[in-house]
Amino acid sequence: MDIPVKEGQLCTVEVTGLSHQGEGVGRREGFAVFVPAAIPGDVVEVEVISTKKTYARGLIRQLLQASDHRVQPLCSVADRCGGCQLQHMKYEAQLAWKQTLVADAFTRIGSLQAQVLPVLGMIDPWEYRNKGQFPVGRDEGGMCLGLFAPRSHHVVTFPYCHVQPEAINRALKIVEELGRKHNIAAYDEMRHQGTLRHIVIRAAEAENTLMVVLVSRESNWQHPAFFADIQRCVPQLKVLAVNYNPKRTNAVFGDRTVAVTENEKITETIGQCRFGISPRSFFQTNSLQTRVLYDEVRRHIPQTGSPYIWDLHCGTGTIGIYAAQGSGRVVGVEVIPEAVADARFNAATNGVQARFVQGRAEHEARALAEAEGIPDVVILDPPRKGCDPELLEVLIDLAVPRIVYVSCNPSTVARDAAVLTDHGYRLGPVQPVDMFPHTAHIECVVLLER
Ligand SMILES: C[S@@+](CC[C@H](N)C(=O)[O-])C[C@H]1O[C@@H](n2cnc3c(N)ncnc32)[C@H](O)[C@@H]1O
């Protein structure tokens, strides 16, 4: 196909869809044009900034006609910051689009006709994030904290981030001010120099506490005066820790973390369960919606007898522990050692009978079955890339009767569900849960039964 647009060209595009990244999609003579910050129903004049064989990208130069779903974003840097992709879209329209996105992934990638239920959204979709990872940049005043601009490592600062709670916003500004006062050098990615790479702040709403983690490029970096000021000035601070990440990498955390405070964990409550969280451990970033998500998982766990459950990407053990409350026995598998330690602590705190193994689910599952038998239910909750094919193979060989697959990526869960349905599993309803309002992300709970 000839490419009907050129770089630098101005053209009019009627936006009819959204990509998985939340960019508007329209067509010029049948050729796809991706337009960041546009939504279906918009008619925009764009400047084409790049062309590839099958698509082009263009930036809005003029909004010629606004979609009925368009709203004014709350955030003053919504058009420049890479944190939220959809603040300019009404929340109900975001939910409807996310339902379509999930259905589309199952049809297109999995070739499956899934029953995708309406998305379970939030009543108040603001200030919901319990964790912020803020890269450190530089401006005329010294180090500054913000979020990366889309597709770049340029740090965009903001007066207030409306998807973070007030406590995190306040702590962010205090740490920034103290960093400037102590002349802390921002990490320079190009030269691999400077000290501070990221500040990670977590909030435990139920306990009303905060954790601040300073991520340093320099191994063994210490700055007692800066640390003491943070402890003195940040209200609700329970944990201050330094993580050392000396590598040239995009990963936020390095392998070693040292707590400055005596406390090393904050504690969050989901329903009746209390969970300790360490600096590097995964914990769902929306505590209110975590309860909704975990209730969806729990609905698929037999609540009579004593179900034997595997929680195979267990993080701090939260889903398995929540699902097994009152009865049930859990075996969890997780790669990160600190998360395994948290999972053991969490099972004991919540009085749940559980055992946790540190390792890769795909390497541990067969030996677990030989040692302890086939589970009644397997919970899968892999990272965005989905399950390792070896893990699916083992579950198929073991003929595990029921799998509850929790996923933050519709494309990979659709791909993995197709493998399972090709090997004797029936796909149940797919329940999307909106854990990330105003972003293009969506979480799903998928039931697969033999
Ligand atoms: C999406 S998180 C889910 C954590 C937990 N289920 C929760 O709800 O908080 C995925 C977890 O899987 C872990 N992980 C990644 N690859 C893994 C593997 N191959 N085997 C076991 N765990 C893995 C990650 O460290 C992370 O804690």
Short mmCIF file of C-alpha atoms and ligand atoms in Angstrom, two decimals:
data_model
loop_
_atom_site.label_atom_id
_atom_site.label_comp_id
_atom_site.label_asym_id
_atom_site.label_seq_id
_atom_site.Cartn_x
_atom_site.Cartn_y
_atom_site.Cartn_z
CA MET A 1 0.00 0.00 0.00
CA ASP A 2 1.26 3.48 -0.83
CA ILE A 3 1.79 5.70 2.19
CA PRO A 4 -0.67 8.57 1.66
CA VAL A 5 0.90 10.97 4.21
CA LYS A 6 4.36 12.49 4.62
CA GLU A 7 6.29 13.65 7.67
CA GLY A 8 5.59 17.32 8.33
CA GLN A 9 2.29 17.24 6.43
CA LEU A 10 -0.83 18.76 8.02
CA CYS A 11 -3.96 16.71 7.51
CA THR A 12 -7.44 16.25 8.91
CA VAL A 13 -8.22 12.99 10.70
CA GLU A 14 -11.55 11.75 12.01
CA VAL A 15 -10.77 9.65 15.07
CA THR A 16 -12.78 6.43 15.23
CA GLY A 17 -10.92 4.21 17.72
CA LEU A 18 -8.30 4.00 20.46
CA SER A 19 -5.11 1.94 20.45
CA HIS A 20 -4.05 -0.28 23.34
CA GLN A 21 -1.81 2.59 24.47
CA GLY A 22 -4.81 4.95 24.63
CA GLU A 23 -3.92 6.91 21.47
CA GLY A 24 -6.67 7.97 19.06
CA VAL A 25 -6.77 6.10 15.76
CA GLY A 26 -8.16 7.45 12.49
CA ARG A 27 -7.58 6.79 8.80
CA ARG A 28 -6.33 8.78 5.78
CA GLU A 29 -7.26 6.97 2.57
CA GLY A 30 -7.51 3.75 4.60
CA PHE A 31 -4.07 4.27 6.17
CA ALA A 32 -3.95 4.21 10.03
CA VAL A 33 -2.90 7.42 11.77
CA PHE A 34 -2.25 7.32 15.53
CA VAL A 35 -2.95 10.56 17.36
CA PRO A 36 -1.96 10.91 21.04
CA ALA A 37 -4.54 12.78 23.17
CA ALA A 38 -7.34 12.26 20.63
CA ILE A 39 -10.45 10.15 21.34
CA PRO A 40 -13.19 8.62 19.20
CA GLY A 41 -15.53 11.31 17.90
CA ASP A 42 -12.81 13.97 17.64
CA VAL A 43 -11.99 15.53 14.27
CA VAL A 44 -8.45 16.90 14.43
CA GLU A 45 -5.91 18.60 12.26
CA VAL A 46 -2.63 16.78 12.88
CA GLU A 47 0.97 17.29 11.88
CA VAL A 48 2.42 13.95 10.80
CA ILE A 49 5.58 13.33 12.85
CA SER A 50 6.53 9.85 11.65
CA THR A 51 5.52 7.28 9.07
CA LYS A 52 6.02 3.51 9.02
CA LYS A 53 4.95 0.90 6.44
CA THR A 54 1.50 0.39 7.93
CA TYR A 55 0.80 3.46 10.03
CA ALA A 56 1.71 7.06 10.78
CA ARG A 57 1.71 9.16 13.95
CA GLY A 58 0.50 12.73 14.13
CA LEU A 59 0.26 15.39 16.81
CA ILE A 60 -2.87 17.50 17.23
CA ARG A 61 -2.37 21.01 15.88
CA GLN A 62 -6.06 21.93 16.04
CA LEU A 63 -9.16 20.29 17.51
CA LEU A 64 -11.66 20.89 14.70
CA GLN A 65 -14.57 19.10 16.35
CA ALA A 66 -14.61 17.72 19.89
CA SER A 67 -16.00 14.28 20.75
CA ASP A 68 -19.06 14.15 23.04
CA HIS A 69 -16.87 12.10 25.41
CA ARG A 70 -14.26 14.86 25.76
CA VAL A 71 -13.76 16.60 29.14
CA GLN A 72 -11.25 19.09 30.48
CA PRO A 73 -8.46 17.15 32.30
CA LEU A 74 -8.03 17.98 36.01
CA CYS A 75 -4.26 17.91 35.70
CA SER A 76 -2.44 20.96 34.34
CA VAL A 77 0.23 18.84 32.60
CA ALA A 78 -2.09 16.07 31.31
CA ASP A 79 -0.98 16.77 27.72
CA ARG A 80 2.73 16.48 28.54
CA CYS A 81 2.97 13.85 31.27
CA GLY A 82 3.10 10.13 30.45
CA GLY A 83 1.27 9.08 33.63
CA CYS A 84 -2.35 9.31 32.40
CA GLN A 85 -3.37 8.81 28.79
CA LEU A 86 -7.13 9.35 29.09
CA GLN A 87 -7.88 12.22 31.49
CA HIS A 88 -9.51 14.07 28.59
CA MET A 89 -12.16 11.31 28.22
CA LYS A 90 -15.30 11.00 30.40
CA TYR A 91 -14.82 8.21 32.93
CA GLU A 92 -17.92 6.25 31.74
CA ALA A 93 -16.55 6.37 28.19
CA GLN A 94 -13.15 5.11 29.42
CA LEU A 95 -14.90 2.12 31.03
CA ALA A 96 -16.89 1.34 27.88
CA TRP A 97 -13.72 1.54 25.77
CA LYS A 98 -11.83 -0.75 28.16
CA GLN A 99 -14.59 -3.37 27.86
CA THR A 100 -14.27 -3.22 24.05
CA LEU A 101 -10.48 -3.38 24.27
CA VAL A 102 -10.64 -6.61 26.30
CA ALA A 103 -13.24 -8.21 23.99
CA ASP A 104 -11.15 -7.21 20.99
CA ALA A 105 -8.00 -8.83 22.45
CA PHE A 106 -9.82 -12.15 22.97
CA THR A 107 -11.20 -12.12 19.42
CA ARG A 108 -8.12 -10.84 17.61
CA ILE A 109 -5.28 -12.48 19.55
CA GLY A 110 -6.97 -15.52 21.08
CA SER A 111 -9.54 -16.17 18.31
CA LEU A 112 -11.96 -16.71 21.20
CA GLN A 113 -15.54 -15.55 21.59
CA ALA A 114 -15.35 -14.39 25.21
CA GLN A 115 -18.24 -13.14 27.30
CA VAL A 116 -16.67 -9.89 28.50
CA LEU A 117 -18.69 -8.35 31.35
CA PRO A 118 -19.02 -4.59 31.93
CA VAL A 119 -15.95 -3.14 33.64
CA LEU A 120 -16.15 -2.72 37.42
CA GLY A 121 -15.11 0.92 37.77
CA MET A 122 -14.57 3.31 40.67
CA ILE A 123 -17.23 5.58 42.16
CA ASP A 124 -14.57 8.27 42.67
CA PRO A 125 -11.76 7.66 40.15
CA TRP A 126 -9.25 10.16 41.65
CA GLU A 127 -6.40 10.02 44.17
CA TYR A 128 -6.51 6.23 44.04
CA ARG A 129 -2.84 5.29 43.60
CA ASN A 130 -1.05 4.04 46.71
CA LYS A 131 2.35 4.16 45.01
CA GLY A 132 4.24 6.67 42.90
CA GLN A 133 7.61 6.12 41.21
CA PHE A 134 9.03 9.54 40.47
CA PRO A 135 12.15 9.92 38.31
CA VAL A 136 14.63 12.57 39.37
CA GLY A 137 15.38 15.35 36.87
CA ARG A 138 17.17 18.69 36.98
CA ASP A 139 15.96 22.27 36.60
CA GLU A 140 17.36 25.67 37.50
CA GLY A 141 16.70 25.02 41.23
CA GLY A 142 18.59 21.69 41.35
CA MET A 143 17.07 18.24 41.43
CA CYS A 144 13.35 17.98 40.69
CA LEU A 145 10.77 15.19 40.82
CA GLY A 146 8.10 14.40 38.27
CA LEU A 147 7.03 11.75 35.80
CA PHE A 148 8.48 10.85 32.41
CA ALA A 149 6.87 12.44 29.33
CA PRO A 150 5.33 9.85 26.97
CA ARG A 151 7.94 7.82 25.04
CA SER A 152 10.80 9.75 26.62
CA HIS A 153 12.94 10.06 29.72
CA HIS A 154 12.32 13.78 29.98
CA VAL A 155 11.01 14.54 33.50
CA VAL A 156 7.77 16.56 33.56
CA THR A 157 7.09 18.26 36.89
CA PHE A 158 3.60 19.06 38.16
CA PRO A 159 2.00 21.04 40.99
CA TYR A 160 -0.31 18.17 42.01
CA CYS A 161 -0.89 14.68 40.64
CA HIS A 162 -4.63 13.98 40.82
CA VAL A 163 -4.35 10.20 40.70
CA GLN A 164 -2.10 10.19 43.78
CA PRO A 165 -3.47 10.88 47.26
CA GLU A 166 -2.67 14.12 48.98
CA ALA A 167 -0.19 12.46 51.36
CA ILE A 168 1.97 11.27 48.45
CA ASN A 169 1.79 14.67 46.71
CA ARG A 170 2.86 16.41 49.91
CA ALA A 171 5.72 13.98 50.60
CA LEU A 172 6.92 14.37 47.00
CA LYS A 173 7.22 18.15 47.33
CA ILE A 174 8.96 17.90 50.71
CA VAL A 175 11.55 15.39 49.45
CA GLU A 176 12.14 17.56 46.37
CA GLU A 177 12.71 20.65 48.49
CA LEU A 178 15.07 18.80 50.83
CA GLY A 179 16.97 17.32 47.88
CA ARG A 180 17.56 20.86 46.57
CA LYS A 181 18.59 22.08 50.03
CA HIS A 182 21.20 19.29 50.30
CA ASN A 183 22.35 19.65 46.66
CA ILE A 184 21.59 16.04 45.86
CA ALA A 185 22.79 15.28 42.32
CA ALA A 186 20.14 13.97 39.94
CA TYR A 187 21.08 10.85 38.00
CA ASP A 188 22.27 11.63 34.47
CA GLU A 189 21.22 8.71 32.32
CA MET A 190 23.41 9.60 29.31
CA ARG A 191 26.64 9.85 31.31
CA HIS A 192 25.59 7.34 33.97
CA GLN A 193 26.60 9.86 36.63
CA GLY A 194 24.88 11.59 39.55
CA THR A 195 23.25 9.98 42.53
CA LEU A 196 19.49 9.93 42.86
CA ARG A 197 17.57 8.04 40.16
CA HIS A 198 14.02 7.68 41.52
CA ILE A 199 11.97 8.39 44.60
CA VAL A 200 9.33 5.77 45.28
CA ILE A 201 6.56 6.72 47.71
CA ARG A 202 3.94 4.31 48.99
CA ALA A 203 0.93 5.03 51.19
CA ALA A 204 -0.96 2.62 53.42
CA GLU A 205 -4.37 4.21 53.73
CA ALA A 206 -5.75 2.07 56.54
CA GLU A 207 -2.69 2.66 58.71
CA ASN A 208 -2.24 6.27 57.52
CA THR A 209 1.49 5.79 56.98
CA LEU A 210 4.02 6.41 54.20
CA MET A 211 7.11 4.69 52.86
CA VAL A 212 9.80 6.65 51.01
CA VAL A 213 12.47 4.79 49.05
CA LEU A 214 15.43 6.71 47.61
CA VAL A 215 16.95 4.88 44.63
CA SER A 216 20.65 5.63 44.30
CA ARG A 217 23.06 4.93 41.44
CA GLU A 218 26.00 5.02 43.83
CA SER A 219 26.47 1.76 45.72
CA ASN A 220 26.61 2.37 49.47
CA TRP A 221 25.46 6.02 49.14
CA GLN A 222 24.68 7.57 52.53
CA HIS A 223 23.58 11.11 53.37
CA PRO A 224 22.66 11.24 57.07
CA ALA A 225 21.63 14.93 57.07
CA PHE A 226 19.26 14.48 54.09
CA PHE A 227 17.83 11.28 55.58
CA ALA A 228 17.32 12.94 58.97
CA ASP A 229 15.53 15.90 57.34
CA ILE A 230 13.18 13.55 55.46
CA GLN A 231 12.38 11.71 58.69
CA ARG A 232 11.73 15.00 60.47
CA CYS A 233 9.69 16.71 57.75
CA VAL A 234 7.54 14.08 56.01
CA PRO A 235 4.33 13.59 58.01
CA GLN A 236 3.15 9.98 58.47
CA LEU A 237 6.56 8.60 57.43
CA LYS A 238 6.96 5.08 58.78
CA VAL A 239 9.64 3.67 56.48
CA LEU A 240 12.61 5.37 54.85
CA ALA A 241 14.89 3.12 52.81
CA VAL A 242 17.66 3.40 50.23
CA ASN A 243 17.75 1.07 47.26
CA TYR A 244 21.02 0.74 45.35
CA ASN A 245 20.74 0.46 41.58
CA PRO A 246 24.24 0.98 40.08
CA LYS A 247 23.44 -0.58 36.67
CA ARG A 248 22.68 1.08 33.34
CA THR A 249 19.07 -0.07 33.21
CA ASN A 250 15.48 1.14 32.89
CA ALA A 251 14.46 -0.96 35.89
CA VAL A 252 13.62 1.31 38.82
CA PHE A 253 15.01 -0.88 41.60
CA GLY A 254 18.37 -2.55 42.06
CA ASP A 255 18.84 -5.72 44.08
CA ARG A 256 19.89 -4.24 47.43
CA THR A 257 17.72 -2.20 49.81
CA VAL A 258 18.74 -0.88 53.22
CA ALA A 259 16.20 0.57 55.65
CA VAL A 260 17.16 3.84 57.34
CA THR A 261 14.26 3.64 59.78
CA GLU A 262 13.76 0.82 62.24
CA ASN A 263 10.51 -0.05 60.45
CA GLU A 264 10.91 -1.85 57.13
CA LYS A 265 7.26 -2.37 56.18
CA ILE A 266 4.01 -0.47 55.96
CA THR A 267 0.74 -2.34 56.46
CA GLU A 268 -2.31 -2.04 54.20
CA THR A 269 -5.75 -3.53 54.84
CA ILE A 270 -7.87 -5.16 52.14
CA GLY A 271 -11.26 -6.29 53.45
CA GLN A 272 -10.56 -8.33 56.59
CA CYS A 273 -6.90 -8.98 55.69
CA ARG A 274 -3.79 -7.02 56.72
CA PHE A 275 -0.74 -7.07 54.50
CA GLY A 276 2.82 -5.94 55.24
CA ILE A 277 4.60 -4.35 52.26
CA SER A 278 8.39 -4.01 51.86
CA PRO A 279 10.10 -1.52 49.51
CA ARG A 280 10.63 -3.87 46.56
CA SER A 281 7.58 -6.11 46.95
CA PHE A 282 4.76 -5.93 44.44
CA PHE A 283 1.49 -4.68 45.89
CA GLN A 284 -1.57 -3.69 43.83
CA THR A 285 -1.45 0.08 43.34
CA ASN A 286 -5.16 0.76 43.92
CA SER A 287 -6.14 -0.47 47.38
CA LEU A 288 -9.90 0.23 47.04
CA GLN A 289 -10.19 -1.66 43.74
CA THR A 290 -7.94 -4.46 45.00
CA ARG A 291 -10.80 -5.54 47.20
CA VAL A 292 -13.13 -5.59 44.16
CA LEU A 293 -10.55 -7.56 42.16
CA TYR A 294 -9.83 -10.06 44.93
CA ASP A 295 -13.58 -10.57 45.57
CA GLU A 296 -13.90 -11.54 41.91
CA VAL A 297 -11.12 -14.10 42.37
CA ARG A 298 -12.67 -15.35 45.60
CA ARG A 299 -16.01 -15.97 43.85
CA HIS A 300 -14.25 -18.69 41.86
CA ILE A 301 -12.77 -20.47 44.90
CA PRO A 302 -14.96 -23.17 46.54
CA GLN A 303 -15.93 -21.78 49.94
CA THR A 304 -16.75 -25.18 51.44
CA GLY A 305 -14.35 -27.91 52.53
CA SER A 306 -10.76 -26.81 52.58
CA PRO A 307 -9.74 -25.92 49.02
CA TYR A 308 -6.12 -26.45 48.13
CA ILE A 309 -4.95 -23.36 46.21
CA TRP A 310 -1.80 -22.53 44.29
CA ASP A 311 -1.02 -18.81 43.98
CA LEU A 312 1.70 -18.91 41.35
CA HIS A 313 2.83 -15.30 40.97
CA CYS A 314 2.02 -14.52 44.54
CA GLY A 315 3.94 -11.32 45.28
CA THR A 316 3.34 -10.74 48.99
CA GLY A 317 0.82 -13.62 49.04
CA THR A 318 -2.18 -11.31 49.01
CA ILE A 319 -4.59 -12.96 46.53
CA GLY A 320 -4.12 -16.49 47.88
CA ILE A 321 -4.45 -15.34 51.49
CA TYR A 322 -7.57 -13.28 50.68
CA ALA A 323 -9.10 -16.15 48.71
CA ALA A 324 -8.43 -18.72 51.45
CA GLN A 325 -9.68 -16.68 54.42
CA GLY A 326 -11.46 -18.91 56.92
CA SER A 327 -10.67 -22.16 55.15
CA GLY A 328 -8.30 -23.31 52.48
CA ARG A 329 -4.64 -24.10 52.18
CA VAL A 330 -2.32 -22.06 49.98
CA VAL A 331 0.99 -22.75 48.29
CA GLY A 332 2.51 -19.62 46.76
CA VAL A 333 5.42 -19.20 44.35
CA GLU A 334 7.25 -15.93 43.77
CA VAL A 335 10.64 -14.87 42.36
CA ILE A 336 11.47 -11.90 44.60
CA PRO A 337 12.90 -13.03 47.95
CA GLU A 338 11.63 -10.00 49.93
CA ALA A 339 8.12 -10.61 48.63
CA VAL A 340 8.32 -14.26 49.75
CA ALA A 341 9.37 -13.11 53.23
CA ASP A 342 6.40 -10.67 53.24
CA ALA A 343 4.07 -13.44 52.06
CA ARG A 344 5.10 -15.68 55.00
CA PHE A 345 4.59 -12.81 57.41
CA ASN A 346 1.20 -11.98 55.84
CA ALA A 347 -0.07 -15.58 56.04
CA ALA A 348 0.88 -15.73 59.72
CA THR A 349 -0.73 -12.31 60.42
CA ASN A 350 -3.98 -13.43 58.79
CA GLY A 351 -4.00 -16.93 60.27
CA VAL A 352 -4.01 -18.63 56.86
CA GLN A 353 -2.41 -22.03 56.37
CA ALA A 354 0.17 -21.35 53.65
CA ARG A 355 3.59 -22.28 52.38
CA PHE A 356 5.65 -20.06 50.06
CA VAL A 357 8.41 -21.10 47.71
CA GLN A 358 10.93 -18.72 46.19
CA GLY A 359 11.46 -19.51 42.52
CA ARG A 360 9.92 -19.37 39.07
CA ALA A 361 6.41 -20.83 38.83
CA GLU A 362 7.33 -22.63 35.59
CA HIS A 363 10.22 -24.39 37.35
CA GLU A 364 8.46 -25.17 40.64
CA ALA A 365 4.97 -26.34 39.61
CA ARG A 366 5.78 -29.95 38.65
CA ALA A 367 7.80 -30.64 41.80
CA LEU A 368 5.03 -29.07 43.92
CA ALA A 369 2.45 -31.42 42.39
CA GLU A 370 4.69 -34.42 43.04
CA ALA A 371 5.24 -33.41 46.65
CA GLU A 372 1.79 -32.12 47.59
CA GLY A 373 -0.71 -33.25 44.93
CA ILE A 374 -2.79 -31.43 42.32
CA PRO A 375 -4.48 -28.25 43.59
CA ASP A 376 -8.24 -27.60 43.38
CA VAL A 377 -7.60 -24.12 42.00
CA VAL A 378 -4.57 -22.38 40.50
CA ILE A 379 -4.40 -18.58 40.62
CA LEU A 380 -2.18 -17.04 37.96
CA ASP A 381 -1.24 -13.36 38.16
CA PRO A 382 1.83 -12.92 35.95
CA PRO A 383 3.53 -9.66 34.93
CA ARG A 384 2.44 -7.96 31.66
CA LYS A 385 4.28 -10.46 29.46
CA GLY A 386 1.92 -13.22 30.61
CA CYS A 387 2.71 -16.81 31.60
CA ASP A 388 5.82 -18.64 30.56
CA PRO A 389 4.76 -21.30 27.97
CA GLU A 390 6.42 -23.95 30.15
CA LEU A 391 4.04 -23.12 33.00
CA LEU A 392 0.96 -23.54 30.78
CA GLU A 393 2.38 -26.86 29.60
CA VAL A 394 2.79 -28.11 33.18
CA LEU A 395 -0.75 -27.04 34.17
CA ILE A 396 -2.16 -28.81 31.10
CA ASP A 397 -0.15 -31.98 31.90
CA LEU A 398 -1.34 -31.91 35.49
CA ALA A 399 -4.94 -31.40 34.31
CA VAL A 400 -5.51 -28.80 37.03
CA PRO A 401 -9.33 -28.58 37.25
CA ARG A 402 -9.72 -24.80 37.63
CA ILE A 403 -7.55 -21.82 36.79
CA VAL A 404 -8.33 -18.25 37.83
CA TYR A 405 -6.16 -16.01 35.68
CA VAL A 406 -5.69 -12.41 36.86
CA SER A 407 -4.07 -10.25 34.21
CA CYS A 408 -3.04 -6.65 33.67
CA ASN A 409 -2.60 -7.22 29.93
CA PRO A 410 -5.58 -8.32 27.78
CA SER A 411 -3.28 -9.31 24.89
CA THR A 412 -1.24 -11.84 26.85
CA VAL A 413 -4.16 -13.32 28.80
CA ALA A 414 -6.01 -13.79 25.49
CA ARG A 415 -2.93 -15.54 24.04
CA ASP A 416 -2.56 -17.81 27.11
CA ALA A 417 -6.30 -18.54 27.31
CA ALA A 418 -6.16 -19.71 23.68
CA VAL A 419 -3.41 -22.23 24.58
CA LEU A 420 -5.48 -23.52 27.50
CA THR A 421 -8.73 -23.77 25.52
CA ASP A 422 -6.84 -25.70 22.82
CA HIS A 423 -5.98 -28.24 25.53
CA GLY A 424 -9.32 -28.99 27.13
CA TYR A 425 -10.17 -25.84 29.11
CA ARG A 426 -13.45 -23.97 28.81
CA LEU A 427 -13.32 -20.18 28.93
CA GLY A 428 -15.69 -18.67 31.50
CA PRO A 429 -16.82 -15.04 31.70
CA VAL A 430 -14.12 -12.38 31.64
CA GLN A 431 -14.50 -9.72 34.33
CA PRO A 432 -12.52 -6.51 33.74
CA VAL A 433 -11.80 -4.38 36.82
CA ASP A 434 -10.58 -0.80 36.45
CA MET A 435 -7.54 -0.57 38.71
CA PHE A 436 -6.06 2.36 36.77
CA PRO A 437 -8.61 5.10 35.94
CA HIS A 438 -7.46 7.68 33.36
CA THR A 439 -4.78 5.36 31.99
CA ALA A 440 -5.05 2.87 29.14
CA HIS A 441 -4.52 -0.05 31.52
CA ILE A 442 -7.14 -2.59 32.55
CA GLU A 443 -7.08 -5.66 34.80
CA CYS A 444 -9.13 -8.83 34.11
CA VAL A 445 -10.19 -11.93 36.02
CA VAL A 446 -10.64 -14.91 33.72
CA LEU A 447 -12.00 -18.31 34.75
CA LEU A 448 -10.78 -21.41 32.88
CA GLU A 449 -12.16 -24.84 33.77
CA ARG A 450 -11.48 -28.29 32.44
C1 LIG B 1 1.31 -8.78 38.77
S1 LIG B 1 2.28 -9.18 40.14
C2 LIG B 1 1.08 -10.02 41.14
C3 LIG B 1 1.38 -10.13 42.61
C4 LIG B 1 0.24 -10.60 43.51
N1 LIG B 1 -0.50 -11.68 42.95
C5 LIG B 1 -0.66 -9.45 43.91
O1 LIG B 1 -1.85 -9.44 43.58
O2 LIG B 1 -0.19 -8.54 44.61
C6 LIG B 1 3.26 -10.44 39.49
C7 LIG B 1 4.23 -11.07 40.48
O3 LIG B 1 4.84 -12.19 39.83
C8 LIG B 1 6.20 -12.25 40.18
N2 LIG B 1 6.83 -13.05 39.11
C9 LIG B 1 7.30 -12.64 37.92
N3 LIG B 1 7.72 -13.69 37.19
C10 LIG B 1 7.48 -14.81 37.93
C11 LIG B 1 7.69 -16.21 37.72
N4 LIG B 1 8.21 -16.66 36.57
N5 LIG B 1 7.33 -17.07 38.69
C12 LIG B 1 6.79 -16.61 39.86
N6 LIG B 1 6.57 -15.29 40.13
C13 LIG B 1 6.91 -14.41 39.17
C14 LIG B 1 6.60 -10.80 40.27
O4 LIG B 1 7.75 -10.63 41.05
C15 LIG B 1 5.36 -10.17 40.92
O5 LIG B 1 5.44 -10.19 42.33
#
